[in-house]
CSV table of C-alpha atoms and ligand atoms in Angstrom, one decimal:
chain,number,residue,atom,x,y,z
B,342,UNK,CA,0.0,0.0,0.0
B,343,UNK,CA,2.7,2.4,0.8
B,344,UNK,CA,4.0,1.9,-2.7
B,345,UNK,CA,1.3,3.7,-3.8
B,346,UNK,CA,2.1,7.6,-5.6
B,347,UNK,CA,-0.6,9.7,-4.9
B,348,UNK,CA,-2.9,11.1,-7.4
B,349,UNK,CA,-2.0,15.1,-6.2
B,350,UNK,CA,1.9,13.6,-6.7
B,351,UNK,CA,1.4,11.9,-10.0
B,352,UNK,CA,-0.3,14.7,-11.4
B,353,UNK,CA,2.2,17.7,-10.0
B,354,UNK,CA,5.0,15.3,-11.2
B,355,UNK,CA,3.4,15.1,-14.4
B,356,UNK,CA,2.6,19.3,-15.0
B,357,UNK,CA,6.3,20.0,-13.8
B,358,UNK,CA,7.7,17.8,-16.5
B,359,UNK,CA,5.7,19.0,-19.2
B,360,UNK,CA,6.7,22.0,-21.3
B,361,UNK,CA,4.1,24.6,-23.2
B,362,UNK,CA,3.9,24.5,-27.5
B,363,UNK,CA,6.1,27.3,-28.6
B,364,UNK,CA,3.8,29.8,-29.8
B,365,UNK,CA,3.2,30.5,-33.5
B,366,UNK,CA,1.8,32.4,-35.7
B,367,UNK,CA,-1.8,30.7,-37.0
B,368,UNK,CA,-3.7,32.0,-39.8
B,369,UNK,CA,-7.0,32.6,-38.6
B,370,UNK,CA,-8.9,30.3,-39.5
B,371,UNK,CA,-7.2,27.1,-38.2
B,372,UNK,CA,-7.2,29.4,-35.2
B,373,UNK,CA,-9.8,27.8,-33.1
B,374,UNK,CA,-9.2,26.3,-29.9
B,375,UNK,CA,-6.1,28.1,-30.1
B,376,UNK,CA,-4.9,29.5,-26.8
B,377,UNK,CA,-3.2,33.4,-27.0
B,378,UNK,CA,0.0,33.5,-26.4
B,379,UNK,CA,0.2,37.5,-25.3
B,380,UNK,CA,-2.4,39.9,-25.0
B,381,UNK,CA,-4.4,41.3,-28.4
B,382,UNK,CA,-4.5,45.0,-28.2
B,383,UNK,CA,-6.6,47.2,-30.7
B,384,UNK,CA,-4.6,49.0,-32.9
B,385,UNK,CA,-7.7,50.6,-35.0
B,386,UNK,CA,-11.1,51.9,-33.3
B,387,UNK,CA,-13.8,49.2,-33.5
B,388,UNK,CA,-16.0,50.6,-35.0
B,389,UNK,CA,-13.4,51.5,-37.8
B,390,UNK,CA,-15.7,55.0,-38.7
B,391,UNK,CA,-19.0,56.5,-38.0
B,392,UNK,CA,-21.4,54.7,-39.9
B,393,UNK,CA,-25.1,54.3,-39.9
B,394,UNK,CA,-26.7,51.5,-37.3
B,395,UNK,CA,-30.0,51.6,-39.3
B,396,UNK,CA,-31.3,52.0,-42.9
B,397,UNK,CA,-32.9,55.6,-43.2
B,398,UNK,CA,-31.4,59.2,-43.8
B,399,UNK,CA,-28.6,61.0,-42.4
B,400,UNK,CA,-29.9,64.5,-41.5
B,401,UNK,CA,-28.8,67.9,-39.4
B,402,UNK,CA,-30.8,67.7,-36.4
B,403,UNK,CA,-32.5,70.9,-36.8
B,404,UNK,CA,-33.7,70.0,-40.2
B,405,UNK,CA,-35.8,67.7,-38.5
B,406,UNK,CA,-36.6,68.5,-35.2
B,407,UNK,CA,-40.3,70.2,-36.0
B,408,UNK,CA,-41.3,66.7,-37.3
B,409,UNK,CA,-44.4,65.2,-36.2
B,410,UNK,CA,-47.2,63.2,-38.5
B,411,UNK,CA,-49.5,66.5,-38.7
B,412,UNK,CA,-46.3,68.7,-39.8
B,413,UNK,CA,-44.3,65.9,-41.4
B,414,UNK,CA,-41.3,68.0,-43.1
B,415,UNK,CA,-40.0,67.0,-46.4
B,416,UNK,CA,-36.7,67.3,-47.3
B,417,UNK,CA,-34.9,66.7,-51.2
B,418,UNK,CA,-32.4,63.4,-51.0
B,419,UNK,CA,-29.0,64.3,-52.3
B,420,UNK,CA,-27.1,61.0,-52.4
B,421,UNK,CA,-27.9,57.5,-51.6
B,422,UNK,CA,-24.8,55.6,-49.7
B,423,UNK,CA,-25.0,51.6,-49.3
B,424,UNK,CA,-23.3,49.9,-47.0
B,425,UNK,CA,-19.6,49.7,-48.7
B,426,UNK,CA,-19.1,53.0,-50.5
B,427,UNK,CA,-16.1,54.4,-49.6
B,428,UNK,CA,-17.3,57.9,-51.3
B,429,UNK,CA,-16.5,60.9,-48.6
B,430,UNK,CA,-19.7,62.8,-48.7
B,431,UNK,CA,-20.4,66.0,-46.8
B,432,UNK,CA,-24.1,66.8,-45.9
B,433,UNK,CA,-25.9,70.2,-46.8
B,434,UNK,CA,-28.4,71.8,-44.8
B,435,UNK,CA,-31.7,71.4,-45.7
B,436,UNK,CA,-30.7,68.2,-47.5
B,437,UNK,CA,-30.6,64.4,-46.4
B,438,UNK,CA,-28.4,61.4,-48.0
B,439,UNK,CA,-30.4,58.1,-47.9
B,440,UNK,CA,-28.1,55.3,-45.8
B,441,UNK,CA,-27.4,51.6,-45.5
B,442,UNK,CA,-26.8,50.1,-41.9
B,443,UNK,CA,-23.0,49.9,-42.0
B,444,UNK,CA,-22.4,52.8,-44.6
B,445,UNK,CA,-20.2,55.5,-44.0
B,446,UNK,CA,-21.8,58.6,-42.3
B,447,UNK,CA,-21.6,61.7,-44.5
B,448,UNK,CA,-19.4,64.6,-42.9
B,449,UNK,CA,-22.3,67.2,-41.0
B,450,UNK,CA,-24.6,64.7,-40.2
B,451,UNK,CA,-25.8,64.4,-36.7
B,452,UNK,CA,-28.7,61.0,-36.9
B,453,UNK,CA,-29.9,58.8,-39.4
B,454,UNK,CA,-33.7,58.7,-39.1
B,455,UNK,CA,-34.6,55.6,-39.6
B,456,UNK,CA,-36.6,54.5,-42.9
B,457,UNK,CA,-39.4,53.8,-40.7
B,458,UNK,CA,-40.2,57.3,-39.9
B,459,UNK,CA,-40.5,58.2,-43.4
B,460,UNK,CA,-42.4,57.6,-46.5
B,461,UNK,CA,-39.0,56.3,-48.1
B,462,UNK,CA,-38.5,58.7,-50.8
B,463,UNK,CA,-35.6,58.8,-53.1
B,464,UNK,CA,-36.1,62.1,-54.7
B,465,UNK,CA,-37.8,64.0,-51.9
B,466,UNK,CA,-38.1,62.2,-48.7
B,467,UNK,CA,-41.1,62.7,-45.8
B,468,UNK,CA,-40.2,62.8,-42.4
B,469,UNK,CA,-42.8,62.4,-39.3
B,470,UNK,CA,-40.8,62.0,-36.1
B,471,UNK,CA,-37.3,63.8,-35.1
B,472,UNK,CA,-34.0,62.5,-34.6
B,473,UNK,CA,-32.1,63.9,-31.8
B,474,UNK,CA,-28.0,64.3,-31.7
B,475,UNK,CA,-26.4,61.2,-32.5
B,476,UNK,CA,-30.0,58.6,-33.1
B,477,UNK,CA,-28.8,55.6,-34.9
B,478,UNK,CA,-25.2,56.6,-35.7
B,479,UNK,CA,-22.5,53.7,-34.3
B,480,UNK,CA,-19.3,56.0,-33.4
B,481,UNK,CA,-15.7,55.2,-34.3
B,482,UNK,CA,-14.4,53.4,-31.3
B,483,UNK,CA,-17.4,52.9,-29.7
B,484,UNK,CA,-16.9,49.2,-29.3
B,485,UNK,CA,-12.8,49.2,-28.6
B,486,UNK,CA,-10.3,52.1,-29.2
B,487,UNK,CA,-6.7,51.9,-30.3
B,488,UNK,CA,-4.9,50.6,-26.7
B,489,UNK,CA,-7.6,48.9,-25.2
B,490,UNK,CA,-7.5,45.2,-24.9
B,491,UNK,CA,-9.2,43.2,-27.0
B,492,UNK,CA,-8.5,39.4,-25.8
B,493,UNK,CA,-6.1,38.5,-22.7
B,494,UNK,CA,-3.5,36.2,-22.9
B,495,UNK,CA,-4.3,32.7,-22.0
B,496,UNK,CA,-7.3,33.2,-23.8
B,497,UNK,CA,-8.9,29.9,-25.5
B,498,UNK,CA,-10.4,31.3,-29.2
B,499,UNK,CA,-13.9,30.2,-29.7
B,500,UNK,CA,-16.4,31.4,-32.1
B,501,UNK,CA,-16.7,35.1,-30.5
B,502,UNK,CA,-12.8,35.7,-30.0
B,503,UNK,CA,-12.1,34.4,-33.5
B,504,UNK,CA,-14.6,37.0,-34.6
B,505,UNK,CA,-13.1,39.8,-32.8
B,506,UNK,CA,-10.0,39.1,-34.2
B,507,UNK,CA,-11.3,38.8,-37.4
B,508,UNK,CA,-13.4,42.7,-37.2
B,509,UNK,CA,-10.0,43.6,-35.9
B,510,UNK,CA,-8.3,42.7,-39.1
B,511,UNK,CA,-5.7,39.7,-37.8
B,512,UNK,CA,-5.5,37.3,-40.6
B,513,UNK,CA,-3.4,34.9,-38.2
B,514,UNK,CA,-2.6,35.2,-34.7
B,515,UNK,CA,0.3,34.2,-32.6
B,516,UNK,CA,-0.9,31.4,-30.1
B,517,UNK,CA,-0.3,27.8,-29.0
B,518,UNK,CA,-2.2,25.6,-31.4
B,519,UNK,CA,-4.4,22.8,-30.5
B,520,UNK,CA,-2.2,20.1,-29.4
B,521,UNK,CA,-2.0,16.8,-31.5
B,522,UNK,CA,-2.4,14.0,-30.2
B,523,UNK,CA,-2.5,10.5,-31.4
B,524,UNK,CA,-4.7,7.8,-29.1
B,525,UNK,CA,-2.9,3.9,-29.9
B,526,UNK,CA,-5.6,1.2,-28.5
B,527,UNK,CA,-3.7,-2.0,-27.7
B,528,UNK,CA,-5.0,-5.4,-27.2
B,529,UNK,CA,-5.4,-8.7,-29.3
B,530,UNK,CA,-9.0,-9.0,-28.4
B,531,UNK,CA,-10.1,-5.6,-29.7
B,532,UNK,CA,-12.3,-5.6,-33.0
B,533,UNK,CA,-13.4,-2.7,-34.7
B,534,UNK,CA,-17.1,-1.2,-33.9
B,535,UNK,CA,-19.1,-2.4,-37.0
B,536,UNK,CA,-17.3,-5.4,-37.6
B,537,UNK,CA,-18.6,-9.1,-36.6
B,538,UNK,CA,-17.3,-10.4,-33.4
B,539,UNK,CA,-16.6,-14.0,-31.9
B,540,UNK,CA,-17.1,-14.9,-28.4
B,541,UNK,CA,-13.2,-13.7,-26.3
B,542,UNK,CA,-13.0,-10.7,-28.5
B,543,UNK,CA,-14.7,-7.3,-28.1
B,544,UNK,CA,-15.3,-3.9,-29.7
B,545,UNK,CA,-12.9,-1.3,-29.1
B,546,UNK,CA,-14.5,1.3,-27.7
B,547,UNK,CA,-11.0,3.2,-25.9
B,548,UNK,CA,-10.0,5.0,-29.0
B,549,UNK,CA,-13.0,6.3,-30.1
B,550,UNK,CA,-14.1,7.6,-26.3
B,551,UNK,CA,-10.5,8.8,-25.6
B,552,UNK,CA,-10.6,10.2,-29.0
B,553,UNK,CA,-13.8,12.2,-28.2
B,554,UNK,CA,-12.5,13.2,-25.1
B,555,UNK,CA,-9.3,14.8,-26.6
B,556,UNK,CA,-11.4,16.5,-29.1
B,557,UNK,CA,-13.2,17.8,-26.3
B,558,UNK,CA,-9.9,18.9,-24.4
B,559,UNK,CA,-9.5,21.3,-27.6
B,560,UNK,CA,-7.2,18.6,-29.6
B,561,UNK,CA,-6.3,17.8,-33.3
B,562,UNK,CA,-6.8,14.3,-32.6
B,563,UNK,CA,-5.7,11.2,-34.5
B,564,UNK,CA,-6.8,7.7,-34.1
B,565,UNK,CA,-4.5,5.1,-34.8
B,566,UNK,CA,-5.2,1.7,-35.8
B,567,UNK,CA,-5.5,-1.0,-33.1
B,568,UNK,CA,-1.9,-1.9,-32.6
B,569,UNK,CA,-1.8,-5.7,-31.6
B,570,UNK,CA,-0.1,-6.9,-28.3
B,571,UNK,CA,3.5,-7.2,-30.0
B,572,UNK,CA,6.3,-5.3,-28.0
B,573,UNK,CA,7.7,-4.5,-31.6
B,574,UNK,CA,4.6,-3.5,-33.1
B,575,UNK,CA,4.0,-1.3,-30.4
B,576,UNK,CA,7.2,1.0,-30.3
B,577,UNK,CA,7.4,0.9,-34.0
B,578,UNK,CA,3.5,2.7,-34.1
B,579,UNK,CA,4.5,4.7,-30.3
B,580,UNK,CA,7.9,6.2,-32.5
B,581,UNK,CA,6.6,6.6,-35.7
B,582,UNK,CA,3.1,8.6,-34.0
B,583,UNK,CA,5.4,10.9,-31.3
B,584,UNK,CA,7.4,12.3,-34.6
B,585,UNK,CA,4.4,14.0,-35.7
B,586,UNK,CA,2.3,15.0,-32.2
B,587,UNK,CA,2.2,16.7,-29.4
B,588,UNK,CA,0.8,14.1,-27.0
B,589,UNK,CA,0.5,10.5,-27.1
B,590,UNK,CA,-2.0,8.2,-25.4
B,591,UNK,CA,-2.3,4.8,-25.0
B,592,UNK,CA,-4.5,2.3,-23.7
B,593,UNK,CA,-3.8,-1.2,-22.7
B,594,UNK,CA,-1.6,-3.0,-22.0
B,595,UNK,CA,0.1,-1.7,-19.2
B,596,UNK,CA,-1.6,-4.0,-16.2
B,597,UNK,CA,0.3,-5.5,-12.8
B,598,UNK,CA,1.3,-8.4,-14.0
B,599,UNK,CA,1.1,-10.3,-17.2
B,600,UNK,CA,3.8,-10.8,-19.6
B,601,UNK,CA,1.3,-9.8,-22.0
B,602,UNK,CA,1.5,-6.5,-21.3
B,603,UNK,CA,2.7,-5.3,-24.7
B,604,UNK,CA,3.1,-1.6,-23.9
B,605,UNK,CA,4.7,-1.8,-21.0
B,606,UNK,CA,7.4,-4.3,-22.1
B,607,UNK,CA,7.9,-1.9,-25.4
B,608,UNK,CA,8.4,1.4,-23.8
B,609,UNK,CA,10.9,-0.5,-21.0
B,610,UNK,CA,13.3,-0.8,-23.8
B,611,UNK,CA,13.2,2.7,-24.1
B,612,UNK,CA,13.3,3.8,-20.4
B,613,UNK,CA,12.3,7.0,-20.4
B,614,UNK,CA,8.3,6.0,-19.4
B,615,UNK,CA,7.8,5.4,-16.1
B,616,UNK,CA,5.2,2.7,-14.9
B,617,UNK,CA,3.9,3.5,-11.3
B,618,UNK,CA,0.9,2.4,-9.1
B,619,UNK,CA,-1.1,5.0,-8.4
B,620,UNK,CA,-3.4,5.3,-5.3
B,621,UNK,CA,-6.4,5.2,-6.9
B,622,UNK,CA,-9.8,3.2,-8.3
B,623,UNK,CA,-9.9,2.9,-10.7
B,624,UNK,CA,-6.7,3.6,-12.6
B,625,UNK,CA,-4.2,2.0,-10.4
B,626,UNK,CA,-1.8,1.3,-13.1
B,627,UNK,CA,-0.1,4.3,-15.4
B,628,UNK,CA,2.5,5.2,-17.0
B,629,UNK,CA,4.0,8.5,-17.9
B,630,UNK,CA,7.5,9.8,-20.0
B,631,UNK,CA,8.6,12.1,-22.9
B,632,UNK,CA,10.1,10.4,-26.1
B,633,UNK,CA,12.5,11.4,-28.5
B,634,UNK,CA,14.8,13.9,-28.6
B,635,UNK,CA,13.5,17.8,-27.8
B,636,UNK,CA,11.1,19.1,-28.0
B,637,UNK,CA,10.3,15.6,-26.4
B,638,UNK,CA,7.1,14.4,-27.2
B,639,UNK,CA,4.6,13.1,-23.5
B,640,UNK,CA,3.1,9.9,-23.7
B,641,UNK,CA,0.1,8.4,-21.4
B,642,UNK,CA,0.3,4.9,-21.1
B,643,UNK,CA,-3.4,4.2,-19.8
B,644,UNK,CA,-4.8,1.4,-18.3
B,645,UNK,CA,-7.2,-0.7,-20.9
B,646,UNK,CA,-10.4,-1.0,-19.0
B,647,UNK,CA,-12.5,1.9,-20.4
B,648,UNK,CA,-13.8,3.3,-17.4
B,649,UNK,CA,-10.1,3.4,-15.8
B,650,UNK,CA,-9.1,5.0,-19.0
B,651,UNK,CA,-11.6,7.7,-19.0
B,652,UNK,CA,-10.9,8.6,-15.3
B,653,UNK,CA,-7.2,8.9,-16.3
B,654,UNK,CA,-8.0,10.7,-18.9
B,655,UNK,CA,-9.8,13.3,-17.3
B,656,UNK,CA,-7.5,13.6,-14.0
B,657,UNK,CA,-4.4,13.3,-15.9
B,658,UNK,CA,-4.7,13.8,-19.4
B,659,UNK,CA,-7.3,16.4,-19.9
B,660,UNK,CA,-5.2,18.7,-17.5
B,661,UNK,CA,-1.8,18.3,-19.5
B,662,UNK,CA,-4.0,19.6,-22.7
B,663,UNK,CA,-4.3,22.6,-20.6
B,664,UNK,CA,-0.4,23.2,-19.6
B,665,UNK,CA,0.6,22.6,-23.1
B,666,UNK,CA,-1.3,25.5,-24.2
B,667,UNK,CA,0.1,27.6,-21.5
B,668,UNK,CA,-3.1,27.4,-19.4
B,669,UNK,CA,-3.6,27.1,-15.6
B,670,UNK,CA,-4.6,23.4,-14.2
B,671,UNK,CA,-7.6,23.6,-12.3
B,672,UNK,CA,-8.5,21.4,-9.0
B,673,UNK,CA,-9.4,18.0,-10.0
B,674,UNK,CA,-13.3,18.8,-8.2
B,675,UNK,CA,-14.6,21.9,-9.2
B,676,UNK,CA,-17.8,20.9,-7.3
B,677,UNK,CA,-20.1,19.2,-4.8
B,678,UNK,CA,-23.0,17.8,-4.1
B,679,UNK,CA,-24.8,15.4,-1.0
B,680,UNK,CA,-24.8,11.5,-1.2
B,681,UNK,CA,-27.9,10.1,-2.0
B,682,UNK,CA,-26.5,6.7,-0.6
B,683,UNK,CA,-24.1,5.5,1.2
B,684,UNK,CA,-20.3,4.2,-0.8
B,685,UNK,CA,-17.5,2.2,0.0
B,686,UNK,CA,-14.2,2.5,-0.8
B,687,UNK,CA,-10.9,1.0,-0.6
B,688,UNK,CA,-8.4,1.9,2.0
B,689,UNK,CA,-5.8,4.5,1.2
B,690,UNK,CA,-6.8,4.8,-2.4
B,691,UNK,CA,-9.0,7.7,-3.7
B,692,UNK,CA,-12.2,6.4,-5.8
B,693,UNK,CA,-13.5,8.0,-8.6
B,694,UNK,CA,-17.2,6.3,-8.3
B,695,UNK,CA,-20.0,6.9,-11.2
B,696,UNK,CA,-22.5,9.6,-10.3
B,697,UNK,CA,-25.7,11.5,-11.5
B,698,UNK,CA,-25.8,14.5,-9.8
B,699,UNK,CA,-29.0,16.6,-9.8
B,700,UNK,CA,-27.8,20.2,-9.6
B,701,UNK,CA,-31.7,21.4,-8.6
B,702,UNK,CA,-30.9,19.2,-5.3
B,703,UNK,CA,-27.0,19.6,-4.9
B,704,UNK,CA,-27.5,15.9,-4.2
B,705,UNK,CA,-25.2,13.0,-6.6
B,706,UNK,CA,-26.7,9.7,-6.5
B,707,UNK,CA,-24.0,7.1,-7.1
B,708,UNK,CA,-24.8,4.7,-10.1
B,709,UNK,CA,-24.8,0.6,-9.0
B,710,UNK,CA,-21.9,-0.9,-11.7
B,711,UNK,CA,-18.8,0.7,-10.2
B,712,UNK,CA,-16.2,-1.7,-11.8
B,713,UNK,CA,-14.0,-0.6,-14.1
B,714,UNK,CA,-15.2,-2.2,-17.2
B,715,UNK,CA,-18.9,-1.2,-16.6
B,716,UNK,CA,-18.9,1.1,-19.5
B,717,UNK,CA,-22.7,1.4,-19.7
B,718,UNK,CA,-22.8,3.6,-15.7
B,719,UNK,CA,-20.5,5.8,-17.2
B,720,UNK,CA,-22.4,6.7,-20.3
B,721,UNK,CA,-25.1,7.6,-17.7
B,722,UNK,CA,-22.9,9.2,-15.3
B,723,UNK,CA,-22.5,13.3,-15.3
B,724,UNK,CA,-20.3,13.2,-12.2
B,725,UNK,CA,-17.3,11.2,-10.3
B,726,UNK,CA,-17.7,11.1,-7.0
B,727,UNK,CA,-14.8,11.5,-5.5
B,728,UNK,CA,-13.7,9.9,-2.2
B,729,UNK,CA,-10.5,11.1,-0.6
B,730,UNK,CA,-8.2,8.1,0.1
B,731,UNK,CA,-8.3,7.6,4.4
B,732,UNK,CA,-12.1,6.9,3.6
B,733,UNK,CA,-13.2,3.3,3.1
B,734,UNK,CA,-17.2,4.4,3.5
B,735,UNK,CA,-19.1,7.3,3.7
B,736,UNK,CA,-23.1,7.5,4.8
B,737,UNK,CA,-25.7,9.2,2.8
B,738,UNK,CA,-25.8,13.0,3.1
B,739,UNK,CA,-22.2,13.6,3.0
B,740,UNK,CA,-20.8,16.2,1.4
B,741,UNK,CA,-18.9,14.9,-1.5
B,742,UNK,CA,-16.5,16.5,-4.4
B,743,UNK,CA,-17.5,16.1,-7.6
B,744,UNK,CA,-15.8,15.8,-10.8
B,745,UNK,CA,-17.1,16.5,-14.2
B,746,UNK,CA,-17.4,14.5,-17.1
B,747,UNK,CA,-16.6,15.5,-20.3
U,392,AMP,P1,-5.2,-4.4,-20.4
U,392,AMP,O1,-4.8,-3.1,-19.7
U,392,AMP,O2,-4.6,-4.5,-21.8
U,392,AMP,O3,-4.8,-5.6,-19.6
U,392,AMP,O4,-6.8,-4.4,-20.5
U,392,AMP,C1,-7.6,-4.4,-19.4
U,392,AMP,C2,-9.0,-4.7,-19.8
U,392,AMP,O5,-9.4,-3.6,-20.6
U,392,AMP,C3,-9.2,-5.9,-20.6
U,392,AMP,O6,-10.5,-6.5,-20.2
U,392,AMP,C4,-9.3,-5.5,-22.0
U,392,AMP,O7,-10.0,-6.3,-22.9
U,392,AMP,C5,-9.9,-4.1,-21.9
U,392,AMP,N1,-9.6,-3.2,-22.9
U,392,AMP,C6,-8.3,-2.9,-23.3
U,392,AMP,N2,-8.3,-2.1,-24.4
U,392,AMP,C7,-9.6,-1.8,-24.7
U,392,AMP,C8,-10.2,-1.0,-25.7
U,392,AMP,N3,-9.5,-0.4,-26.6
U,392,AMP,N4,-11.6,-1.0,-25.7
U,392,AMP,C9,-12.3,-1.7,-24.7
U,392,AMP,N5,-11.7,-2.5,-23.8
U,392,AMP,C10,-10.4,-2.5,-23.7
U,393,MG,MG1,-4.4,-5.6,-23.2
């Protein structure tokens, strides 16, 4: 038991070895998931120049301040400017210039009133209601000025940063880029989803679920083909995949005892992976190293049964996504809630158990099927339910930290 590594010492251990992607310089549309490298700053206002927020008529205030639908004033059109025009027009008094939303505003007008309020004239146009100082015109620099901070570093781009960059005129930014990773499944008995199966062999289901769950850590994500349990075969697919990624992960193959235990027997040759028991269920055994020569590429060796590999994967894995982008790891439980029933767990190991919590309640029921090959509890858990490791049971109503599933 006292062989054990902790799960807090495992995964420090793990963040302190593991160095950020240099940043580079993305073009902007492979940009998502990205994470900034150093602060955007506006260099232009946002908006660029005063334009027009609606479709109507720029005007001089005065000119239209006696409207009303009993004395509707009617004024000639000069110009018409669409949305795109990059003609510099200067307003007269006692004249209007018919404007698109987006279009430049003509020099000495104060307010666009909006086509709405008028009969929508293009010789003459027929106005029933004022427009005060300033109605309907979007300023220069309303939205961000030149200096002010657009998007921090350490930002993650998603659809709304991308798009300020974009209206900010970045056709590539400087970031780190989604890490790749490449997820190996091991195992003689594993058949691929779709295909018929015999009685002693089953479906993979690792790659694809640790695949999704990199994709979901903001990954490129490759999945390999199932590699079978052959030392040889093994490094030859681990070396030829950490050439071209950022992060490896495996699964299988990497149990207590067996000599079967392709993975672990391939990546001893090389030495730089360590195996270690970790003190907790499930996910006892793991392995962890960098390959190659710098920039050294990290490999996760995780254990085959899928619901020990998802629980690595999100205490271990999931996390080093986040330091290779530069990112800050967060606590393993970012939550809590009350037991619903009583759990058991084994001495001196922290347990990950199945859970559905009910946020309405604050209460997490833990799901019957805890073992680690139970795949069908964790499609219906939202939750792990984590016990810390002195506790071997804890009643109902305890307050519990919670984990969340991808
Ligand atoms: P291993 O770590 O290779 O000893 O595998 C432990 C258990 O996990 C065995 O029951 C394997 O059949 C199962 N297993 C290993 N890899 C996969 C996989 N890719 N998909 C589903 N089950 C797996
Ligand atoms: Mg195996």
């Amino acid at each position: 038991m006292t062989s054990l590594q902790t799960v807090d010492s495992y995964r420090e251990e793990i963040f302190a070895s593991l160095t950020p992607l240099a940043p580079q310089e993305i073009p902007l549309a492979e940009a998502d998931g990205a994470v900034l490298a150093s602060d955007v700053i506006a260099a232009w206002p946002l908006p660029g120049f005063d334009n027009s927020a609606m479709d109507g008529y720029a005007v001089i205030a005065a000119d239209v301040a006696s409207a009303s639908t009993e004395h509707p004033v009617t004024l000639p059109v000069e110009a018409e400017a669409p949305a795109g025009d990059t003609t510099s027009r200067t307003l007269s008094p006692g004249r209007v210039i018919k404007i698109m939303t987006g279009a430049l505003l003509p020099a000495g007008a104060e307010a666009v009133v909006p086509v709405e309020w008028t009969d929508g004239g293009s010789e003459r146009v027929t106005i029933t209601r004022p427009a005060g100082q300033g109605h309907a015109i979007r300023r220069a620099g309303d939205d961000a000025r030149p200096g002010d901070l657009l998007l921090a570093a350490g930002t993650r781009l998603g659809p709304a940063q991308i798009g300020v960059l974009a209206a900010a005129g970045h056709g590539a930014i400087v970031a780190r880029r989604r890490p790749r990773v490449t997820v190996i499944s091991t195992g003689n008995e594993l058949a691929e989803p779709g295909t018929p199966l015999v009685p002693g062999l089953i479906w993979n289901s690792n790659s694809y679920m640790l695949a999704s769950a990199a994709r979901q850590a903001g990954c490129d994500v490759t999945r390999h083909t199932v590699v079978r349990d052959d030392p040889a075969a093994v490094l030859a697919a681990i070396e030829l995949a950490a050439a071209t990624v950022d992060l490896l992960v495996t699964s299988g193959g990497v149990s207590m005892g067996g000599e079967h235990d392709a993975v672990k027997a391939a990546l001893s040759i090389l030495g730089s992976v360590g195996f270690r028991k970790i003190a907790m269920q499930p996910g006892m055994p793991q392995g962890f190293g960098l390959l190659g020569s710098p920039p050294r590429t990290p490999i996760f060796t995780l254990p085959g049964n899928p619901v020990s590999a998802m629980v690595s994967f999100r205490i271990f894995v999931e996390p080093a996504v986040r330091v290779l982008q530069g990112l800050q790891v967060p606590p393993v439980s970012t939550g809590s809630g009350l037991l619903t029933d009583p759990v058991r767990s084994p001495a001196g190991r922290r347990s990950f158990l199945r859970g559905i919590y009910d946020r309405q309640a604050a209460t997490v029921a833990p799901l019957t099927g805890q073992n680690s090959h139970q795949i069908a509890s964790l499609a219906r858990a939202n939750v792990l339910i984590m016990v810390p490791e002195p506790d071997t049971e804890l009643p109902a109503g305890t307050e519990v930290d919670l984990v969340d599933l991808p």
